[in-house]
Short mmCIF file of C-alpha atoms in Angstrom, two decimals:
data_model
loop_
_atom_site.label_atom_id
_atom_site.label_comp_id
_atom_site.label_asym_id
_atom_site.label_seq_id
_atom_site.Cartn_x
_atom_site.Cartn_y
_atom_site.Cartn_z
CA MET A 1095 37.96 -18.55 -34.93
CA ARG A 1096 40.44 -16.59 -32.36
CA LEU A 1097 38.23 -17.12 -29.63
CA THR A 1098 37.95 -20.87 -30.56
CA ARG A 1099 41.83 -21.39 -30.51
CA ALA A 1100 42.25 -19.01 -27.73
CA ALA A 1101 39.61 -21.74 -25.50
CA LEU A 1102 41.07 -24.39 -26.73
CA ALA A 1103 44.34 -23.60 -25.71
CA ASN A 1104 43.48 -22.51 -21.97
CA PRO A 1105 40.68 -24.92 -20.96
CA TYR A 1106 41.16 -24.37 -17.45
CA GLN A 1107 40.33 -20.61 -17.63
CA VAL A 1108 37.20 -21.80 -19.35
CA LEU A 1109 36.28 -23.73 -16.82
CA VAL A 1110 37.02 -21.41 -14.04
CA ALA A 1111 35.25 -18.44 -16.27
CA VAL A 1112 32.05 -20.94 -16.36
CA LEU A 1113 32.26 -21.60 -12.72
CA MET A 1114 32.27 -18.00 -12.75
CA ILE A 1115 29.46 -17.39 -14.51
CA GLY A 1116 27.49 -20.24 -12.65
CA VAL A 1117 28.26 -19.05 -8.99
CA LEU A 1118 27.22 -15.30 -9.98
CA SER A 1119 24.39 -15.92 -11.64
CA VAL A 1120 22.58 -18.00 -8.05
CA PHE A 1121 23.46 -14.68 -6.41
CA LEU A 1122 22.58 -11.77 -9.13
CA ILE A 1123 19.39 -13.44 -10.80
CA PRO A 1124 17.03 -13.33 -7.72
CA ARG A 1125 18.05 -9.88 -7.41
CA THR A 1126 17.43 -8.89 -10.90
CA PRO A 1127 14.70 -6.43 -11.34
CA THR A 1128 12.07 -8.53 -13.38
CA ASP A 1129 8.79 -6.47 -14.88
CA LEU A 1130 6.91 -6.83 -18.38
CA LEU A 1131 8.92 -3.73 -19.51
CA PRO A 1132 12.44 -1.96 -18.73
CA ARG A 1133 12.67 0.64 -16.34
CA PHE A 1134 11.86 4.31 -17.51
CA LYS A 1135 15.02 6.09 -16.85
CA THR A 1136 14.06 9.46 -18.49
CA PRO A 1137 12.74 11.73 -15.62
CA ALA A 1138 8.95 12.74 -16.51
CA VAL A 1139 7.03 15.09 -14.14
CA GLN A 1140 3.05 15.22 -14.90
CA ILE A 1141 1.09 18.62 -13.94
CA LEU A 1142 -2.94 17.86 -13.16
CA THR A 1143 -4.98 21.16 -12.87
CA LEU A 1144 -8.66 21.10 -12.04
CA TYR A 1145 -11.49 23.67 -12.69
CA PRO A 1146 -14.91 21.62 -12.38
CA GLY A 1147 -17.05 23.01 -15.22
CA MET A 1148 -14.71 24.52 -17.22
CA PRO A 1149 -14.85 23.76 -21.17
CA ALA A 1150 -12.25 22.42 -22.53
CA GLU A 1151 -11.23 25.24 -24.73
CA VAL A 1152 -10.65 27.61 -22.48
CA MET A 1153 -8.90 25.12 -20.00
CA GLU A 1154 -6.02 25.07 -23.02
CA ALA A 1155 -5.64 28.90 -23.48
CA ASP A 1156 -5.99 29.98 -19.77
CA ILE A 1157 -4.50 27.33 -18.03
CA THR A 1158 -2.49 24.76 -20.01
CA SER A 1159 -0.50 26.98 -22.38
CA ARG A 1160 0.32 29.35 -19.51
CA LEU A 1161 1.45 25.57 -17.21
CA GLU A 1162 3.82 24.60 -19.98
CA ARG A 1163 5.31 28.22 -20.35
CA TRP A 1164 5.79 28.42 -16.73
CA THR A 1165 7.02 24.75 -16.46
CA GLY A 1166 8.87 24.71 -19.68
CA GLN A 1167 11.71 26.84 -17.82
CA SER A 1168 13.02 24.54 -16.01
CA ASN A 1169 16.65 23.22 -16.46
CA GLY A 1170 16.96 20.05 -18.83
CA VAL A 1171 13.50 20.03 -20.93
CA SER A 1172 13.63 18.15 -23.75
CA ARG A 1173 9.54 18.19 -24.44
CA GLN A 1174 6.71 18.80 -23.61
CA VAL A 1175 3.08 16.64 -23.91
CA SER A 1176 -0.34 18.08 -22.94
CA ARG A 1177 -4.12 17.67 -22.70
CA SER A 1178 -7.07 19.48 -22.15
CA LEU A 1179 -10.30 17.90 -20.83
CA THR A 1180 -13.68 19.47 -19.56
CA GLY A 1181 -12.49 20.52 -16.14
CA VAL A 1182 -9.09 19.14 -16.67
CA SER A 1183 -5.22 19.97 -17.67
CA VAL A 1184 -2.76 17.47 -18.24
CA VAL A 1185 0.98 18.48 -18.89
CA ARG A 1186 3.70 16.20 -18.88
CA ASP A 1187 7.35 17.28 -18.76
CA TYR A 1188 9.99 15.31 -20.09
CA PHE A 1189 13.63 15.89 -19.14
CA ARG A 1190 17.22 14.50 -20.61
CA GLU A 1191 18.39 11.24 -18.85
CA ASP A 1192 21.16 14.00 -16.89
CA ILE A 1193 18.61 15.46 -14.95
CA ASP A 1194 18.46 13.91 -11.30
CA PRO A 1195 14.31 13.21 -10.82
CA ASN A 1196 14.50 15.18 -7.55
CA THR A 1197 15.56 18.20 -9.28
CA ALA A 1198 13.03 17.82 -11.95
CA MET A 1199 10.15 17.41 -9.48
CA SER A 1200 11.41 20.40 -7.35
CA GLN A 1201 11.64 22.59 -10.31
CA VAL A 1202 8.22 21.96 -12.08
CA SER A 1203 6.53 22.31 -8.10
CA ALA A 1204 8.08 25.80 -7.56
CA LEU A 1205 7.28 26.76 -11.14
CA ALA A 1206 3.63 25.32 -11.03
CA ALA A 1207 2.97 27.18 -7.49
CA SER A 1208 4.88 30.40 -8.65
CA ASP A 1209 2.26 30.31 -11.72
CA LEU A 1210 -1.20 29.62 -9.81
CA TYR A 1211 -1.61 33.29 -9.10
CA TYR A 1212 -1.96 33.90 -12.51
CA LEU A 1213 -4.80 31.16 -13.55
CA PRO A 1214 -8.19 32.46 -13.68
CA PRO A 1215 -9.74 32.65 -10.07
CA GLY A 1216 -11.31 29.03 -8.62
CA THR A 1217 -8.51 27.32 -10.28
CA ALA A 1218 -7.41 24.63 -7.47
CA PRO A 1219 -3.75 24.34 -6.92
CA PRO A 1220 -1.57 22.35 -9.48
CA MET A 1221 -1.03 18.99 -8.08
CA VAL A 1222 2.73 17.81 -9.04
CA MET A 1223 3.55 14.12 -9.26
CA PRO A 1224 5.97 12.01 -10.97
CA PHE A 1225 4.54 10.22 -14.56
CA ASP A 1226 5.80 6.70 -15.56
CA PRO A 1227 5.01 5.67 -18.98
CA THR A 1228 5.72 2.22 -18.40
CA ALA A 1229 2.96 1.82 -15.27
CA PRO A 1230 -0.28 3.00 -17.11
CA ILE A 1231 -2.79 0.29 -15.89
CA PRO A 1232 -2.71 -0.53 -12.19
CA LEU A 1233 -0.77 -3.17 -10.69
CA ALA A 1234 -3.68 -4.79 -8.46
CA LEU A 1235 -7.37 -3.89 -7.63
CA LEU A 1236 -8.01 -4.43 -4.01
CA ALA A 1237 -12.15 -4.80 -3.44
CA VAL A 1238 -13.85 -3.89 -0.57
CA SER A 1239 -17.10 -5.72 -0.51
CA SER A 1240 -19.56 -5.83 2.71
CA PRO A 1241 -22.80 -7.75 2.23
CA THR A 1242 -24.56 -5.24 4.53
CA ALA A 1243 -22.79 -1.89 4.60
CA SER A 1244 -23.91 0.73 2.52
CA GLU A 1245 -21.69 2.04 -0.78
CA LYS A 1246 -21.10 5.21 1.39
CA GLU A 1247 -19.81 3.18 4.11
CA LEU A 1248 -17.78 1.41 1.77
CA TYR A 1249 -16.13 4.32 0.06
CA ASP A 1250 -15.42 5.57 3.39
CA VAL A 1251 -13.01 2.97 4.58
CA ALA A 1252 -11.67 2.59 1.53
CA TYR A 1253 -10.69 6.43 0.71
CA PHE A 1254 -10.13 7.78 4.41
CA LYS A 1255 -8.66 4.72 5.89
CA LEU A 1256 -7.14 1.92 3.54
CA ARG A 1257 -5.56 4.56 1.35
CA ASN A 1258 -3.49 6.59 3.94
CA LEU A 1259 -2.26 2.58 5.48
CA LEU A 1260 -1.60 1.82 1.57
CA GLN A 1261 0.61 4.34 0.76
CA GLY A 1262 3.00 3.52 3.63
CA THR A 1263 3.82 0.81 1.79
CA PRO A 1264 6.73 0.11 -0.21
CA GLY A 1265 6.64 1.23 -4.02
CA VAL A 1266 2.43 1.45 -3.89
CA ILE A 1267 0.87 4.59 -4.66
CA ALA A 1268 -3.35 4.26 -4.10
CA PRO A 1269 -4.58 7.86 -5.69
CA ALA A 1270 -7.98 7.43 -6.00
CA VAL A 1271 -11.00 5.31 -5.08
CA TYR A 1272 -13.93 3.82 -7.69
CA GLY A 1273 -17.37 2.95 -7.41
CA GLY A 1274 -19.20 3.40 -4.35
CA LYS A 1275 -21.43 6.69 -2.70
CA ILE A 1276 -19.35 9.94 -1.72
CA ARG A 1277 -21.12 11.08 1.49
CA ARG A 1278 -22.54 14.57 1.45
CA ILE A 1279 -24.78 17.00 3.91
CA LEU A 1280 -27.02 18.33 1.64
CA VAL A 1281 -29.39 21.32 2.29
CA ARG A 1282 -32.40 20.73 -0.23
CA LEU A 1283 -34.13 24.35 -0.39
CA ASP A 1284 -37.71 25.36 -1.01
CA ARG A 1285 -38.34 27.99 -3.30
CA ASP A 1286 -41.85 29.30 -2.28
CA ARG A 1287 -40.70 29.44 1.46
CA LEU A 1288 -37.02 31.68 0.41
CA GLN A 1289 -39.79 34.16 -1.51
CA ALA A 1290 -42.12 34.01 1.13
CA ARG A 1291 -39.09 35.14 3.51
CA ASN A 1292 -37.70 37.33 0.63
CA MET A 1293 -34.18 35.44 0.91
CA SER A 1294 -31.89 33.74 -1.97
CA LEU A 1295 -30.20 30.75 -2.19
CA MET A 1296 -27.06 32.54 -1.59
CA ASP A 1297 -28.40 34.20 1.79
CA VAL A 1298 -28.90 30.74 2.82
CA SER A 1299 -25.25 29.69 1.67
CA ALA A 1300 -23.56 32.52 3.06
CA ALA A 1301 -25.30 32.31 6.34
CA LEU A 1302 -24.12 28.70 6.43
CA ARG A 1303 -20.54 29.11 5.30
CA ALA A 1304 -20.20 31.97 8.04
CA GLN A 1305 -21.38 30.47 10.88
CA ASN A 1306 -20.77 26.83 10.68
CA VAL A 1307 -17.16 27.09 12.05
CA LEU A 1308 -14.41 26.18 14.49
CA VAL A 1309 -12.67 29.42 15.77
CA PRO A 1310 -9.61 28.75 18.49
CA LEU A 1311 -9.73 31.54 20.68
CA GLY A 1312 -6.76 31.19 22.71
CA ASN A 1313 -5.57 29.58 26.06
CA LEU A 1314 -7.14 30.58 29.71
CA LYS A 1315 -5.13 30.15 32.27
CA ALA A 1316 -6.47 29.11 35.48
CA GLY A 1317 -4.68 28.44 38.62
CA ASN A 1318 -2.57 25.46 37.79
CA VAL A 1319 -4.66 24.38 34.58
CA ASP A 1320 -4.05 25.89 31.26
CA TYR A 1321 -7.05 25.56 29.39
CA GLN A 1322 -7.81 25.44 25.33
CA VAL A 1323 -10.61 27.39 24.42
CA ASP A 1324 -12.67 27.54 21.23
CA THR A 1325 -15.65 28.38 19.49
CA ASN A 1326 -17.35 25.50 17.71
CA GLY A 1327 -20.04 26.51 15.69
CA ILE A 1328 -20.22 22.90 14.05
CA PRO A 1329 -23.28 21.14 14.14
CA THR A 1330 -23.14 17.19 14.57
CA THR A 1331 -26.20 15.78 13.49
CA VAL A 1332 -28.88 16.49 10.54
CA ASP A 1333 -31.16 17.43 13.09
CA ALA A 1334 -28.91 20.42 14.94
CA LEU A 1335 -28.34 21.25 11.03
CA ASN A 1336 -32.00 21.26 10.66
CA ARG A 1337 -32.07 24.11 13.32
CA PHE A 1338 -29.10 26.36 12.46
CA PRO A 1339 -30.17 29.77 12.31
CA VAL A 1340 -29.83 31.51 8.61
CA GLY A 1341 -31.69 34.54 8.43
CA GLY A 1342 -34.13 36.92 10.76
CA GLU A 1343 -33.77 38.49 13.94
CA ARG A 1344 -32.89 37.60 16.95
CA GLU A 1345 -35.88 37.50 18.27
CA SER A 1346 -37.58 35.22 15.25
CA PRO A 1347 -34.34 33.65 13.79
CA ILE A 1348 -35.43 31.62 10.77
CA LEU A 1349 -34.01 28.48 10.46
CA VAL A 1350 -32.68 25.81 7.96
CA GLN A 1351 -35.85 24.02 8.48
CA ASP A 1352 -38.65 27.04 7.77
CA VAL A 1353 -36.97 27.03 4.19
CA GLY A 1354 -36.02 23.81 3.53
CA SER A 1355 -34.52 20.76 4.89
CA ALA A 1356 -31.09 19.07 5.43
CA GLU A 1357 -30.59 15.95 4.75
CA ASP A 1358 -27.95 12.91 5.12
CA THR A 1359 -27.68 12.15 1.57
CA ALA A 1360 -24.94 11.33 -1.41
CA GLN A 1361 -23.86 13.43 -4.41
CA ILE A 1362 -24.52 12.17 -7.58
CA GLN A 1363 -22.62 9.05 -8.70
CA SER A 1364 -20.57 9.09 -11.36
CA ASN A 1365 -19.45 5.58 -11.48
CA VAL A 1366 -20.50 2.25 -10.52
CA VAL A 1367 -18.35 -0.63 -9.66
CA ARG A 1368 -19.66 -4.55 -9.78
CA ILE A 1369 -17.63 -7.13 -8.85
CA ASP A 1370 -19.50 -10.86 -8.94
CA GLY A 1371 -22.65 -8.83 -9.67
CA ARG A 1372 -22.60 -7.06 -6.53
CA ARG A 1373 -21.94 -3.24 -6.39
CA GLN A 1374 -18.80 -2.64 -4.20
CA VAL A 1375 -15.28 -0.22 -3.83
CA TYR A 1376 -12.29 -0.88 -5.36
CA ILE A 1377 -9.06 0.64 -5.28
CA PRO A 1378 -6.49 0.75 -7.99
CA ILE A 1379 -2.48 0.10 -7.08
CA TYR A 1380 0.14 1.95 -8.86
CA ARG A 1381 3.75 1.25 -8.90
CA GLN A 1382 6.34 4.41 -7.78
CA PRO A 1383 8.67 5.44 -10.73
CA GLY A 1384 11.72 3.08 -10.79
CA ALA A 1385 9.42 0.30 -8.83
CA ASN A 1386 9.20 -3.23 -9.60
CA THR A 1387 5.76 -5.21 -10.15
CA LEU A 1388 6.53 -8.07 -8.61
CA SER A 1389 8.28 -6.38 -4.92
CA VAL A 1390 4.98 -4.22 -5.23
CA VAL A 1391 2.22 -6.85 -5.24
CA LYS A 1392 4.15 -8.77 -2.93
CA GLU A 1393 4.39 -6.25 -0.34
CA VAL A 1394 0.58 -5.56 -1.02
CA ARG A 1395 -0.30 -8.64 -0.64
CA GLY A 1396 1.91 -9.29 2.78
CA ALA A 1397 -0.04 -6.28 4.01
CA LEU A 1398 -3.71 -7.48 3.45
CA ASP A 1399 -3.93 -9.45 6.56
CA GLY A 1400 -2.74 -5.78 8.40
CA LEU A 1401 -5.75 -3.79 6.43
CA ARG A 1402 -8.07 -6.66 7.00
CA SER A 1403 -7.52 -6.21 10.77
CA SER A 1404 -8.31 -2.61 10.38
CA LEU A 1405 -11.62 -2.95 8.55
CA PRO A 1406 -14.94 -2.64 10.64
CA GLU A 1407 -16.97 -5.96 11.28
CA GLY A 1408 -18.24 -7.29 8.00
CA MET A 1409 -16.26 -5.90 5.72
CA ASN A 1410 -13.77 -7.52 3.15
CA LEU A 1411 -10.69 -6.86 1.24
CA SER A 1412 -9.50 -9.15 -1.09
CA VAL A 1413 -7.48 -8.87 -4.78
CA ALA A 1414 -9.79 -8.38 -7.81
CA LEU A 1415 -6.87 -7.91 -10.16
CA ASP A 1416 -3.11 -8.89 -10.31
CA GLN A 1417 -0.78 -7.84 -13.19
CA SER A 1418 2.29 -10.26 -11.15
CA VAL A 1419 0.27 -12.94 -12.37
CA PHE A 1420 0.94 -12.05 -15.44
CA VAL A 1421 4.58 -10.86 -14.96
CA ARG A 1422 5.00 -14.19 -13.89
CA ASP A 1423 3.57 -16.07 -16.23
CA ALA A 1424 5.87 -14.53 -18.87
CA ILE A 1425 8.72 -14.70 -17.33
CA SER A 1426 7.75 -18.89 -16.85
CA ALA A 1427 7.51 -18.32 -21.00
CA LEU A 1428 10.36 -16.94 -21.75
CA LEU A 1429 12.49 -19.63 -19.93
CA SER A 1430 10.01 -22.37 -21.39
CA GLU A 1431 11.28 -21.47 -24.94
CA ALA A 1432 14.58 -20.69 -23.60
CA GLY A 1433 14.91 -23.97 -22.80
CA LEU A 1434 13.23 -25.51 -25.47
CA ASP A 1435 16.11 -23.91 -27.67
CA ALA A 1436 18.79 -25.44 -26.21
CA LEU A 1437 17.07 -28.60 -25.87
CA PHE A 1438 16.09 -28.65 -29.93
CA ALA A 1439 19.12 -27.39 -30.75
CA GLY A 1440 20.98 -29.99 -29.27
CA VAL A 1441 18.69 -32.46 -30.77
CA MET A 1442 19.28 -31.25 -34.15
CA VAL A 1443 23.18 -31.69 -33.55
CA LEU A 1444 22.95 -34.87 -32.31
CA LEU A 1445 20.88 -36.06 -35.51
CA PHE A 1446 23.38 -34.49 -38.56
CA LEU A 1447 27.01 -34.45 -36.58
CA LYS A 1448 26.44 -37.77 -34.72
CA SER A 1449 28.57 -36.38 -31.70
CA LEU A 1450 27.03 -36.36 -28.45
CA ARG A 1451 30.21 -34.15 -27.26
CA ALA A 1452 28.89 -31.10 -29.55
CA SER A 1453 25.44 -31.89 -28.39
CA VAL A 1454 26.33 -31.41 -24.67
CA ILE A 1455 28.40 -28.39 -25.83
CA ILE A 1456 25.12 -26.56 -27.56
CA LEU A 1457 22.81 -27.69 -24.26
CA LEU A 1458 26.23 -25.64 -21.88
CA SER A 1459 26.62 -22.85 -24.29
CA ILE A 1460 22.98 -21.37 -24.32
CA PRO A 1461 22.01 -21.29 -20.67
CA LEU A 1462 25.15 -19.51 -20.22
#
C-alpha cells in the first residue's frame, strides 16, 4: 500500500521512471547476452591425457590419480571430477568463483607439465583447456562434401585448412573433425621375404626412422650469397619410398620393395559420417567459455563465404546443424508467452472489474 500511495502522490516521478525504463530497454536489451543456459561463472579446467591402448584400470592408477594429486595443489580448487577410459584420462578441476580463470589455467598447466616426468613412458603430454559445462554439445556442424573428392581429401581439407581458419573466428573452438579417412603412407612387409634376408619388422622400422629425416646443416657463405644447407632424406613419392634402403651392404642394399611395398592409403576408419545418405566430413563448432551462442553462430555464418573461397574446386561447405535456431525459437516462445499473459490478465480484469483503466495498467505493468 505504501508503494501505491507513493505512486499516486508522485505521478510525474512515476512517469519519468517509466520513460527511463523504456529508453534504457531500447539500448540494453539488444546488448544483453541471449542463450538457453546462464553463463557458467565458476572457473573450470580440463586435463586430457592420452595413452593409446592402455587399459582403463592402469589409466586410473598411473595417470588419472597422479594428475588429480598434482593439479589439486592449485590455489582455489574446490572439487575435482575425473574419468578413466581405455587410453584416455580426463580430469576436471573446478575452482572457487573468486579465482581468475587465467590464473586457474596457468596453475593447472604448470602442474600438469611438471607431472609428465613421472607419468608412464610413452604418455602423450597432457592437454589443458578451459571447461564450460554449459556447452556440452556443438553449436553448429559444418559439413564438407564433394561429389568427386575422396574421403581422404575431404578430411585433409577439413582438418588442415578449415579447422585452422575457423580458430580465428571470435568465440569459436573447432577441436576435431569427424568422418573421412586419415591419410597414411603404410609399408606392408612380407614375412617370408624378411625371414629370407634375416630381417625383422623392427629392423625395417628402425631403418626408416633413422634415414627418413631432414637435417639442417647450417649456412654456406659463397661470395655475396648465403646458402641455407640441409640434408633431406624424406622421399616425396611412394615409388621413392619403395626404393628406400633398409638393410644389406652398400654394394647390394635391401630395398623396401624387396621385403614388401609402400602404399598411399588410410588408417583403419573408426567413424563414418553420412549426410543426406552420402559419406561426408563434418566439423563441430563449440563456443569458448563465456561466449554467446547467437553471436558465435553469426560469426561462423558470416565467415562461410570466405571459407568456401579457400576450398578446392568441386568441394562444398554447408551448415548441417544450427543450435542458434533453437535459441531463437525459445526466446520467441518466451516473448509470445509473456505477451499472451499480459493480454489475458488485462482481459480478465476488464471482464470481472469492468474497468478499462485497470486493464490498461495491467497491460503496461507486466512488460515493464
